[in-house]
Coordinates of C-alpha atoms and ligand atoms in Angstrom, one line a residue:
M1044 CA 64.5 111.9 83.6
S1045 CA 68.3 112.3 83.1
E1046 CA 70.4 110.8 85.8
M1047 CA 72.7 112.9 88.0
T1048 CA 76.5 112.5 87.7
L1049 CA 78.5 111.9 90.8
L1050 CA 79.4 115.6 90.9
E1051 CA 75.8 116.7 90.7
G1052 CA 74.4 114.0 93.0
D1053 CA 77.1 114.0 95.6
P1054 CA 79.6 116.9 95.4
E1055 CA 81.1 115.9 98.7
V1056 CA 82.3 112.5 97.5
A1057 CA 83.1 113.8 94.0
G1058 CA 85.3 116.4 95.6
L1059 CA 87.1 113.8 97.6
V1060 CA 87.7 111.7 94.5
Q1061 CA 89.1 114.7 92.7
A1062 CA 91.3 115.6 95.6
E1063 CA 92.6 112.0 95.8
E1064 CA 93.4 112.1 92.0
R1065 CA 95.3 115.4 92.5
R1066 CA 97.1 114.0 95.6
E1067 CA 98.2 110.8 93.7
F1068 CA 99.3 112.9 90.8
R1069 CA 101.4 115.4 92.8
K1070 CA 103.2 113.0 95.2
I1071 CA 106.0 110.5 94.8
R1072 CA 104.3 107.3 95.9
L1073 CA 106.7 104.8 97.3
I1074 CA 104.4 102.6 99.4
A1075 CA 105.5 99.1 98.3
S1076 CA 101.9 97.7 98.1
E1077 CA 100.5 100.5 96.0
N1078 CA 100.3 101.3 92.3
Y1079 CA 98.4 103.2 89.6
V1080 CA 95.9 101.0 87.7
S1081 CA 95.1 101.8 84.0
R1082 CA 92.0 103.7 82.9
A1083 CA 90.8 100.4 81.4
V1084 CA 91.1 98.6 84.8
L1085 CA 89.3 101.6 86.5
Q1086 CA 86.4 101.4 83.9
A1087 CA 86.0 97.7 84.3
T1088 CA 86.0 97.9 88.1
G1089 CA 83.4 100.8 88.0
S1090 CA 81.1 98.8 85.7
V1091 CA 77.6 97.4 86.1
F1092 CA 79.0 94.0 87.1
T1093 CA 78.7 95.5 90.6
N1094 CA 75.0 95.0 90.3
K1095 CA 75.0 91.2 89.9
Y1096 CA 74.8 88.3 92.3
S1097 CA 76.4 85.1 91.2
E1098 CA 77.2 82.8 94.1
G1099 CA 78.8 79.6 92.9
Y1100 CA 81.0 79.0 89.9
A1101 CA 80.5 79.3 86.1
G1102 CA 77.7 76.8 85.0
K1103 CA 76.8 76.1 88.7
R1104 CA 75.3 79.3 90.1
Y1105 CA 72.5 79.9 92.6
Y1106 CA 71.0 82.8 90.7
E1107 CA 69.8 83.2 87.1
G1108 CA 71.0 85.8 84.7
Q1109 CA 74.7 84.7 84.4
Q1110 CA 74.9 85.1 80.6
C1111 CA 77.7 87.8 81.0
V1112 CA 79.2 86.9 84.4
D1113 CA 80.0 83.3 83.5
P1114 CA 82.1 84.2 80.4
L1115 CA 83.7 87.0 82.4
E1116 CA 84.8 84.9 85.3
T1117 CA 86.0 82.1 82.9
L1118 CA 88.0 84.7 80.9
A1119 CA 89.7 85.9 84.1
I1120 CA 90.4 82.3 85.2
E1121 CA 91.9 81.3 81.8
R1122 CA 94.0 84.4 81.7
A1123 CA 95.3 83.8 85.2
K1124 CA 96.2 80.1 84.4
A1125 CA 98.0 81.1 81.1
L1126 CA 99.9 84.0 82.7
F1127 CA 101.2 82.1 85.7
G1128 CA 101.2 78.5 84.2
A1129 CA 98.9 77.2 86.9
D1130 CA 96.6 74.2 86.6
H1131 CA 93.7 75.9 88.4
A1132 CA 92.7 79.5 89.3
N1133 CA 90.1 80.9 91.6
V1134 CA 89.5 84.7 91.1
Q1135 CA 86.8 85.2 93.7
P1136 CA 88.7 86.0 97.0
Y1137 CA 87.7 89.5 98.1
S1138 CA 91.3 90.4 99.0
G1139 CA 94.6 88.8 100.1
S1140 CA 93.6 88.1 103.7
P1141 CA 90.5 86.1 102.9
A1142 CA 92.3 84.3 100.1
N1143 CA 94.8 83.1 102.7
L1144 CA 92.1 82.2 105.2
A1145 CA 90.4 80.1 102.5
V1146 CA 93.7 78.1 102.2
Y1147 CA 93.6 77.5 105.9
F1148 CA 90.0 76.3 105.7
A1149 CA 91.0 74.0 102.8
T1150 CA 94.0 72.5 104.6
L1151 CA 93.6 72.7 108.4
K1152 CA 91.3 72.1 111.3
P1153 CA 91.2 74.6 114.2
G1154 CA 94.2 73.9 116.4
D1155 CA 96.3 72.4 113.6
T1156 CA 99.8 73.8 113.2
V1157 CA 100.7 76.5 110.7
M1158 CA 104.2 77.8 110.2
G1159 CA 104.8 81.2 108.6
M1160 CA 107.1 84.2 108.8
A1161 CA 106.8 86.4 111.8
L1162 CA 105.3 89.9 111.2
P1163 CA 108.3 91.8 112.6
S1164 CA 110.5 89.9 110.2
G1165 CA 108.4 90.8 107.2
G1166 CA 105.7 88.2 107.2
H1167 CA 102.0 89.1 106.9
L1168 CA 99.4 89.1 109.7
T1169 CA 97.6 86.2 108.0
H1170 CA 100.7 84.0 108.2
G1171 CA 99.9 83.1 111.8
W1172 CA 100.6 86.3 113.7
K1173 CA 98.9 86.2 117.1
V1174 CA 96.4 89.1 116.7
S1175 CA 95.1 87.5 113.4
I1176 CA 92.5 84.8 113.3
T1177 CA 95.2 82.7 111.8
G1178 CA 97.2 82.9 115.0
A1179 CA 94.2 82.8 117.3
F1180 CA 92.4 79.7 115.9
F1181 CA 95.4 77.7 114.8
R1182 CA 98.6 76.7 116.5
S1183 CA 101.1 79.0 115.0
V1184 CA 104.9 78.7 114.9
Q1185 CA 106.9 81.4 113.3
Y1186 CA 110.3 81.7 111.6
G1187 CA 112.1 85.0 111.2
V1188 CA 115.2 86.3 109.4
D1189 CA 118.8 86.2 110.5
G1190 CA 119.4 89.4 112.5
T1191 CA 122.8 90.1 110.8
T1192 CA 122.1 89.2 107.1
G1193 CA 118.4 90.2 107.1
R1194 CA 117.8 87.0 105.1
I1195 CA 115.7 83.9 105.8
D1196 CA 118.0 81.1 107.1
M1197 CA 116.7 77.9 105.4
D1198 CA 118.5 75.7 107.8
A1199 CA 116.6 77.4 110.7
V1200 CA 113.3 77.0 108.8
R1201 CA 114.0 73.3 108.2
A1202 CA 114.9 72.7 111.9
L1203 CA 111.8 74.4 113.1
A1204 CA 109.6 72.5 110.6
L1205 CA 111.1 69.2 111.7
A1206 CA 110.5 70.0 115.3
E1207 CA 107.0 71.4 115.0
R1208 CA 105.6 69.4 112.0
P1209 CA 103.2 72.1 110.6
K1210 CA 100.4 70.9 108.3
L1211 CA 100.6 74.2 106.4
L1212 CA 103.9 75.9 105.6
I1213 CA 103.8 79.4 104.3
A1214 CA 106.5 81.3 102.3
G1215 CA 106.1 84.8 101.1
A1216 CA 106.3 88.2 102.7
T1217 CA 105.1 91.8 102.9
A1218 CA 108.5 93.4 103.7
Y1219 CA 111.3 91.2 102.4
P1220 CA 113.6 92.6 99.8
R1221 CA 115.2 89.4 98.6
I1222 CA 114.3 86.4 96.5
I1223 CA 112.8 83.5 98.5
D1224 CA 114.1 80.0 97.7
F1225 CA 110.7 78.4 96.8
A1226 CA 112.3 75.1 95.9
A1227 CA 113.9 74.8 99.3
F1228 CA 110.6 75.6 101.0
R1229 CA 108.9 72.8 98.9
A1230 CA 111.6 70.3 99.9
I1231 CA 111.0 71.1 103.6
A1232 CA 107.2 70.9 103.1
D1233 CA 107.6 67.4 101.5
E1234 CA 110.0 66.3 104.3
V1235 CA 107.4 67.1 107.0
G1236 CA 104.3 66.3 105.0
A1237 CA 103.0 69.9 104.9
T1238 CA 101.1 71.7 102.2
L1239 CA 103.2 74.6 100.9
L1240 CA 101.4 77.9 100.4
V1241 CA 103.4 80.6 98.7
D1242 CA 101.9 84.1 99.2
M1243 CA 103.2 86.2 96.3
A1244 CA 101.0 89.2 96.9
H1245 CA 103.8 91.7 96.7
I1246 CA 105.8 90.2 93.8
A1247 CA 103.0 88.8 91.5
G1248 CA 103.6 91.6 88.9
L1249 CA 107.3 90.8 88.9
V1250 CA 106.6 87.1 88.4
A1251 CA 104.1 87.8 85.6
G1252 CA 106.6 90.0 83.9
G1253 CA 109.5 87.5 84.2
A1254 CA 111.5 89.7 86.6
H1255 CA 111.4 87.3 89.5
P1256 CA 111.4 83.5 89.8
S1257 CA 107.9 82.0 89.9
P1258 CA 106.6 80.0 92.9
V1259 CA 103.9 78.3 90.9
P1260 CA 106.0 75.2 89.9
H1261 CA 107.0 74.7 93.6
A1262 CA 103.9 75.5 95.7
H1263 CA 100.8 73.3 96.2
V1264 CA 98.9 76.6 96.3
V1265 CA 99.8 80.2 95.5
S1266 CA 97.8 83.1 96.9
T1267 CA 98.2 86.7 95.6
T1268 CA 96.5 90.0 95.8
T1269 CA 95.8 91.6 92.4
H1270 CA 96.4 95.3 93.3
K1271 CA 100.1 95.5 94.2
T1272 CA 102.9 95.0 91.5
L1273 CA 100.3 93.1 89.4
R1274 CA 98.5 96.5 88.9
G1275 CA 94.9 95.4 89.0
P1276 CA 91.9 96.2 91.2
R1277 CA 91.8 95.5 94.9
G1278 CA 91.2 91.7 95.0
A1279 CA 93.0 88.4 95.1
M1280 CA 93.4 85.0 93.4
L1281 CA 94.4 81.5 94.4
L1282 CA 96.4 79.4 92.0
C1283 CA 96.8 75.7 92.7
Q1284 CA 97.7 72.3 91.4
A1285 CA 94.8 70.3 89.9
S1286 CA 94.7 67.9 92.9
M1287 CA 93.7 70.8 95.2
A1288 CA 91.3 72.6 92.8
K1289 CA 88.1 71.2 94.4
D1290 CA 89.1 71.9 98.0
I1291 CA 90.3 75.4 97.2
D1292 CA 87.1 76.3 95.3
K1293 CA 84.9 74.8 98.1
A1294 CA 86.9 76.8 100.8
V1295 CA 86.3 80.1 99.0
F1296 CA 82.6 79.4 98.2
P1297 CA 80.6 78.3 100.2
G1298 CA 83.3 78.0 102.8
L1299 CA 84.2 81.6 103.4
Q1300 CA 82.4 83.9 101.1
G1301 CA 79.1 84.6 99.5
G1302 CA 78.7 86.3 96.1
P1303 CA 81.9 87.2 94.2
H1304 CA 82.6 90.8 93.4
N1305 CA 82.0 90.6 89.7
H1306 CA 83.1 94.2 89.0
T1307 CA 86.5 93.3 90.6
T1308 CA 86.6 90.1 88.5
A1309 CA 86.2 92.4 85.4
G1310 CA 89.1 94.6 86.5
I1311 CA 91.2 91.5 87.3
A1312 CA 90.5 90.1 83.8
V1313 CA 91.7 93.4 82.2
A1314 CA 94.8 93.6 84.4
L1315 CA 95.7 90.0 83.5
K1316 CA 95.5 90.9 79.8
E1317 CA 97.7 93.9 80.4
A1318 CA 100.2 91.8 82.4
S1319 CA 100.7 89.4 79.4
T1320 CA 102.1 92.1 77.2
Q1321 CA 105.7 92.9 76.4
A1322 CA 105.1 96.4 77.8
F1323 CA 104.3 94.9 81.2
G1324 CA 107.4 92.7 81.1
N1325 CA 109.4 95.9 80.5
Y1326 CA 107.7 97.6 83.4
A1327 CA 108.4 94.6 85.7
H1328 CA 112.1 94.6 84.9
Q1329 CA 112.3 98.4 85.3
I1330 CA 110.7 98.1 88.7
V1331 CA 113.7 95.9 89.8
R1332 CA 116.2 98.2 88.2
N1333 CA 114.6 101.2 89.8
A1334 CA 114.6 99.5 93.3
R1335 CA 118.4 98.8 92.9
A1336 CA 119.1 102.4 91.8
L1337 CA 117.0 103.8 94.7
A1338 CA 118.7 101.5 97.1
D1339 CA 122.2 102.5 95.9
G1340 CA 121.2 106.2 96.2
L1341 CA 119.8 105.7 99.7
A1342 CA 122.9 103.9 100.8
A1343 CA 125.0 106.7 99.5
E1344 CA 122.9 109.1 101.6
G1345 CA 123.9 107.1 104.7
F1346 CA 120.8 104.9 105.2
K1347 CA 121.3 101.4 106.3
L1348 CA 119.6 98.9 104.1
V1349 CA 118.3 95.6 105.6
S1350 CA 120.2 92.8 103.8
G1351 CA 122.3 95.4 102.1
G1352 CA 120.1 95.9 99.1
T1353 CA 117.2 94.4 97.1
D1354 CA 116.3 91.7 94.5
N1355 CA 112.8 92.9 94.0
H1356 CA 110.6 96.0 94.1
L1357 CA 111.1 96.6 97.8
I1358 CA 113.6 98.3 100.1
L1359 CA 113.7 98.0 103.8
M1360 CA 115.9 100.4 105.7
D1361 CA 117.0 101.3 109.2
V1362 CA 116.9 105.1 109.5
T1363 CA 118.1 105.3 113.1
P1364 CA 121.7 105.8 112.0
R1365 CA 120.6 109.2 110.6
G1366 CA 119.4 110.1 114.1
M1367 CA 115.6 109.7 113.8
T1368 CA 112.9 107.0 114.0
G1369 CA 110.9 105.6 111.1
K1370 CA 107.7 107.3 112.1
A1371 CA 109.2 110.8 112.4
F1372 CA 111.0 110.4 109.1
A1373 CA 107.9 109.0 107.3
Q1374 CA 105.9 112.0 108.5
A1375 CA 108.5 114.5 107.4
L1376 CA 108.7 112.8 104.0
D1377 CA 105.0 112.9 103.6
R1378 CA 105.0 116.7 104.2
A1379 CA 107.7 116.9 101.6
G1380 CA 105.6 115.0 99.0
L1381 CA 107.2 111.6 99.3
E1382 CA 104.9 108.9 100.6
C1383 CA 106.0 105.6 102.3
N1384 CA 105.3 103.7 105.4
Y1385 CA 107.3 103.2 108.6
N1386 CA 108.2 99.6 109.3
T1387 CA 110.0 97.4 111.8
V1388 CA 113.5 96.1 110.9
P1389 CA 114.8 92.7 111.9
D1390 CA 115.4 92.5 115.7
D1391 CA 114.0 96.0 116.0
P1392 CA 114.4 97.3 119.5
R1393 CA 111.6 99.8 118.9
K1394 CA 107.8 99.3 119.0
P1395 CA 105.9 98.6 115.7
F1396 CA 104.0 101.9 116.1
D1397 CA 107.2 103.9 116.1
P1398 CA 109.8 101.5 114.6
S1399 CA 113.4 102.0 113.3
G1400 CA 112.7 101.6 109.6
L1401 CA 110.9 102.5 106.4
R1402 CA 109.6 100.3 103.7
L1403 CA 109.7 101.6 100.1
G1404 CA 108.7 100.1 96.8
T1405 CA 109.2 101.2 93.2
A1406 CA 106.1 99.9 91.4
A1407 CA 104.0 103.1 91.4
V1408 CA 106.8 105.4 90.3
T1409 CA 107.7 102.9 87.6
S1410 CA 104.1 102.9 86.4
R1411 CA 104.6 106.7 85.8
G1412 CA 107.6 106.0 83.6
M1413 CA 110.3 107.0 86.0
N1414 CA 113.7 105.4 85.6
E1415 CA 117.1 105.2 87.3
A1416 CA 117.9 108.9 86.9
E1417 CA 114.6 109.8 88.7
M1418 CA 115.5 107.3 91.5
A1419 CA 118.7 109.1 92.1
R1420 CA 116.8 112.4 92.5
I1421 CA 114.4 110.8 94.9
A1422 CA 117.3 109.4 97.0
G1423 CA 118.7 112.9 97.1
W1424 CA 115.3 114.2 98.5
F1425 CA 115.4 111.5 101.2
G1426 CA 118.8 112.9 102.3
R1427 CA 117.5 116.5 102.3
V1428 CA 114.4 115.6 104.3
A1429 CA 116.5 113.6 106.8
D1430 CA 118.5 116.8 107.4
A1431 CA 115.3 118.8 107.9
V1432 CA 112.9 116.5 109.8
N1433 CA 111.6 119.3 112.0
D1434 CA 112.1 122.2 109.6
T1435 CA 108.7 122.6 108.1
E1436 CA 109.8 125.5 105.9
T1437 CA 112.4 123.3 104.2
L1438 CA 109.9 120.4 103.9
D1439 CA 107.4 122.7 102.2
R1440 CA 110.0 123.9 99.8
I1441 CA 111.0 120.3 98.9
S1442 CA 107.3 119.6 98.5
S1443 CA 107.0 122.2 95.8
D1444 CA 110.1 120.9 94.0
V1445 CA 108.5 117.4 94.2
C1446 CA 105.3 118.8 92.7
E1447 CA 107.1 120.3 89.8
F1448 CA 109.0 117.1 89.2
T1449 CA 106.0 114.8 89.3
A1450 CA 104.1 117.0 86.8
A1451 CA 106.3 115.6 84.0
F1452 CA 105.2 112.0 84.7
P1453 CA 101.6 111.2 83.7
C1454 CA 99.8 108.8 86.0
P1455 CA 97.9 105.9 84.4
G1456 CA 94.1 106.4 85.0
I1457 CA 94.4 110.0 86.1
S1458 CA 93.8 113.0 83.8
V1459 CA 94.1 115.9 86.2
Q1460 CA 97.1 118.2 85.7
Ligands
PLP241 C1 99.1 92.7 101.1 C2 99.3 91.3 101.5 C3 98.2 90.4 101.9 C4 96.8 90.9 102.2 O1 96.2 91.6 101.3 P1 94.9 92.4 101.7 O2 94.3 92.6 100.3 O3 95.4 93.7 102.3 O4 94.0 91.6 102.6 C5 98.5 89.1 102.2 N1 99.8 88.6 102.2 C6 100.8 89.4 101.8 C7 102.2 88.8 101.8 C8 100.6 90.8 101.5 O5 101.7 91.5 101.2

C-alpha cells in the first residue's frame, strides 16, 4: 500500500503550509526573532528522528535503539562547543524559556534572589518578570535601561546587585539594540558571589559569525535559542564552563524535561555546521550593516530610535513622534506587506498591548540576500505607510509594490514563486 502525501492525506494542513510559504515569500519579514532556515535544516527537522525516545544522554539512555541518536546528539554537542568555544554544551532544551528555567533549577532554590533586566526595558519574561514562573517562584529584582540614553547603566546594575545580593545574575535581552558589556556583568557577579547567566538568544548568530563579542568567555553559563539569528530549528542550547556541566545536564534531564526532541537536535546539528562557514560569517556581518542602514533610513524618515541607533541586528523605535502608536503602525505595515512587532520603549507611558514603539530586526531579510540598498527602500516604505496609516487603498498599493520587490529575493527553504 502506498502511503499518502500530506496533500493527499490532509489537504487542509497542506494548504496552510503552502499558504505560509507564499506569505513568507511575499512579505518583508522584520520580526527580530525570526528568520528563514535552509532546506537542509527543514529536512533534518522533518526527519524520522521525531519517532525516537531517548531520555538521558549519549551512552546513558533509558531506552534501547540509540545507535543513531547517540552519534547525532554527540555531533551537535561537539559542533556547538567548537563554534562557540565552550567547555560543555547541552542541546536538549525544548526552547529558550525551558533552557533558562533549567539554569534556575541548577543554581537556585525557590525564594532565592534572581536579578535580570525588566521586560519593559528589553528583558525577557524568563529573566524574573512577575507573570513568569521565574518571577513568581523566585525573589526577583530587576534592572532597566537609562531613560535618556536607552542603555544599561552598569553603575546602577552594580549598586542594585550590591544591595540585593542575587544568587543568579542575568544579562541578555530580547529588545536591546546595543552591545552588552559581558565582562562588566561578570565582575559584578564575582563581587556579589552570583552565577552569571548570559542569555544570547537574539544575538547567537552574530556571535557565531564573529559580528558581535562573545559572552562565552565571561559567563558561567550561556543560554540561547537556536532559531533566531543562529538560523536553526526552534530549540535551544546551554553552554557552560566544565565545573557546571553536571548540574546543568541534571537540571535539563531529569530535572525539567523528559525525552529530547531528536528531530530538533538533527536540525540544530545542521544549523551549527552551516554557522561555521565563511558564508555564515558574511551573513552575520551583513545583518549588522543592514541594521545600521535601516536605522539611518528610519531616522531620516523622522522616527526616533531608542539609544540613537544599533550595534546588532535589532532596532527599537518610538513612533509616537510621527503621530501614531506602535500597534496602529504595525497593523498598517502588515497590511502593506512589512511585518514587525509593536514594543514598549524605555519609560513608555503607554500600555504593553498598545505601546509607543516598534521592534525590527534584519536577520530574515539578510538571509534573502538583501543589502544596504534594499534597507533604504524599506525605510522609505516605512515613511509612506506612516503617512497612510488609515488609508487602506494606499496600503494595498504599497503591498503590491512590496510583493514585486520581494519576488527578486529567493527565500532559503522555500521554492514557491
Ligand atoms: C526568544 C528569547 C527567549 C525564549 O525563547 P522561546 O524559544 O520563545 O522560549 C529567551 N530569552 C531571550 C532573551 C529571548 O529573546
